């Protein structure tokens, strides 16, 4: 299980990094062609938005998997271990419910806009929303697995 977890986060890190580097080079191309050659490329605007959005969504799922998201831990200091586990469970449940709503909305938007193509790139508009759907699905999986892991540790310790 640990090896699968490590492999999945490594794949996500690599994918997000490649997307971010591609975004960076796309913006460099955009600036170079527009201001140096005075012959702007038409596709770089859409490509840079798409790459940036996908990179951010994949990185958000990665942050969930590594518990790297922001958290105010003021209340945690005053709780027992059991109280902290209960609070963590409540927070995870609220997170899952919120993310499920986002997932459903992104799946609906992906389906609705899949038949419409982007202006400059030969891709469907639904590709923007697909990144959100995949990311939120990964977030749900990571939160559920971390809850399962925390529950197992709570029973053993």
C-alpha positions in Angstrom: 0.0 0.0 0.0 2.8 2.4 0.9 4.6 1.6 -2.4 1.4 2.3 -4.4 0.9 5.6 -2.5 4.5 6.7 -3.1 4.3 5.7 -6.8 1.0 7.6 -7.3 2.4 10.8 -5.6 5.6 10.5 -7.7 3.6 10.2 -10.9 1.5 13.2 -9.9 4.6 15.3 -8.9 6.2 14.5 -12.3 3.1 15.2 -14.3 2.4 18.5 -12.5 6.0 19.5 -12.9 6.0 18.8 -16.6 2.8 20.8 -17.0 4.3 23.7 -15.1 7.5 23.7 -17.2 5.4 23.4 -20.4 3.3 26.4 -19.2 6.5 28.4 -18.5 7.9 27.7 -22.0 4.6 28.4 -23.6 4.5 31.9 -21.9 8.1 32.4 -23.0 7.2 31.6 -26.6 4.2 33.9 -26.3 6.4 36.8 -25.1 9.2 36.2 -27.5 7.0 36.0 -30.6 4.8 38.9 -29.6 7.5 41.4 -28.5 10.7 40.3 -30.2 9.5 39.0 -33.5 6.3 41.1 -33.5 4.5 38.0 -34.9 2.3 36.7 -32.1 1.4 33.0 -32.0 -2.3 32.5 -31.8 -2.4 29.2 -29.9 -0.1 30.1 -26.9 -2.8 31.9 -24.9 -5.1 28.9 -24.8 -2.3 26.5 -24.3 -0.8 28.4 -21.4 -4.2 28.7 -19.7 -4.8 25.0 -20.1 -1.4 23.9 -18.9 -1.5 26.3 -15.9 -5.0 25.1 -14.9 -4.1 21.4 -15.2 -0.9 21.9 -13.2 -2.7 23.7 -10.4 -5.4 21.1 -10.1 -3.0 18.2 -10.1 -0.8 20.0 -7.6 -3.9 20.5 -5.4 -4.6 16.8 -5.4 -1.0 16.2 -4.5 -1.2 18.6 -1.6 -4.1 16.7 -0.3 -2.2 13.4 -0.6 0.7 14.8 1.4 -1.4 16.8 3.9 0.3 19.9 2.6 -2.8 22.1 2.5 -3.3 25.0 4.8 -4.7 24.2 8.2 -5.3 26.3 11.3 -4.3 24.0 14.2 -5.3 26.3 17.1 -8.1 24.0 18.3 -5.9 20.9 18.0 -3.7 22.1 20.8 -6.6 21.9 23.3 -7.9 18.5 22.3 -7.0 15.0 23.4 -5.8 12.4 20.8 -9.3 11.0 20.5 -10.8 14.5 20.2 -8.3 15.4 17.5 -9.2 12.2 15.6 -12.9 13.1 15.8 -12.2 16.6 14.6 -10.0 15.3 11.8 -12.9 13.0 10.8 -15.4 15.8 10.7 -13.1 18.0 8.7 -12.4 15.2 6.3 -16.1 14.5 5.9 -16.9 18.2 5.2 -14.0 18.2 2.7 -15.2 15.1 0.9 -18.7 16.5 0.6 -17.4 19.8 -0.8 -15.1 18.1 -3.2 -17.9 15.7 -4.3 -20.0 18.7 -5.2 -17.1 20.2 -7.2 -16.5 16.8 -8.9 -20.2 16.5 -9.9 -20.2 20.0 -11.3 -16.9 19.5 -13.2 -18.2 16.2 -14.7 -21.4 18.0 -15.8 -19.4 20.9 -17.3 -17.0 18.4 -19.0 -19.9 16.6 -20.7 -21.7 19.8 -21.7 -18.6 21.4 -23.3 -16.9 18.4 -24.8 -18.6 18.8 -28.2 -17.4 22.4 -28.5 -13.8 22.9 -29.7 -11.4 25.5 -28.4 -10.8 28.5 -30.6 -7.2 28.0 -31.5 -6.2 24.5 -30.3 -7.7 21.3 -31.8 -9.1 20.2 -28.5 -12.6 20.2 -26.9 -13.5 22.9 -24.3 -14.3 20.1 -21.9 -10.6 19.5 -21.5 -10.5 22.4 -19.1 -13.1 20.9 -16.8 -11.7 17.4 -17.2 -8.7 18.5 -15.2 -10.9 19.6 -12.3 -12.9 16.3 -12.5 -9.7 14.2 -12.4 -8.2 16.3 -9.6 -11.3 16.1 -7.4 -11.6 12.4 -8.0 -8.0 12.0 -6.8 -8.7 14.3 -3.8 -11.6 12.1 -2.7 -9.4 9.0 -3.0 -6.6 10.5 -1.1 -8.8 11.8 1.7 -10.6 8.5 2.0 -7.3 6.6 2.2 -5.9 9.0 4.8 -9.1 8.5 6.9 -8.7 4.8 6.5 -5.1 5.0 7.5 -5.8 7.3 10.5 -8.6 5.0 11.7 -6.3 1.9 11.5 -3.6 3.8 13.4 -6.2 4.8 16.0 -7.3 1.3 16.5 -3.7 0.0 16.8 -2.4 2.9 19.0 
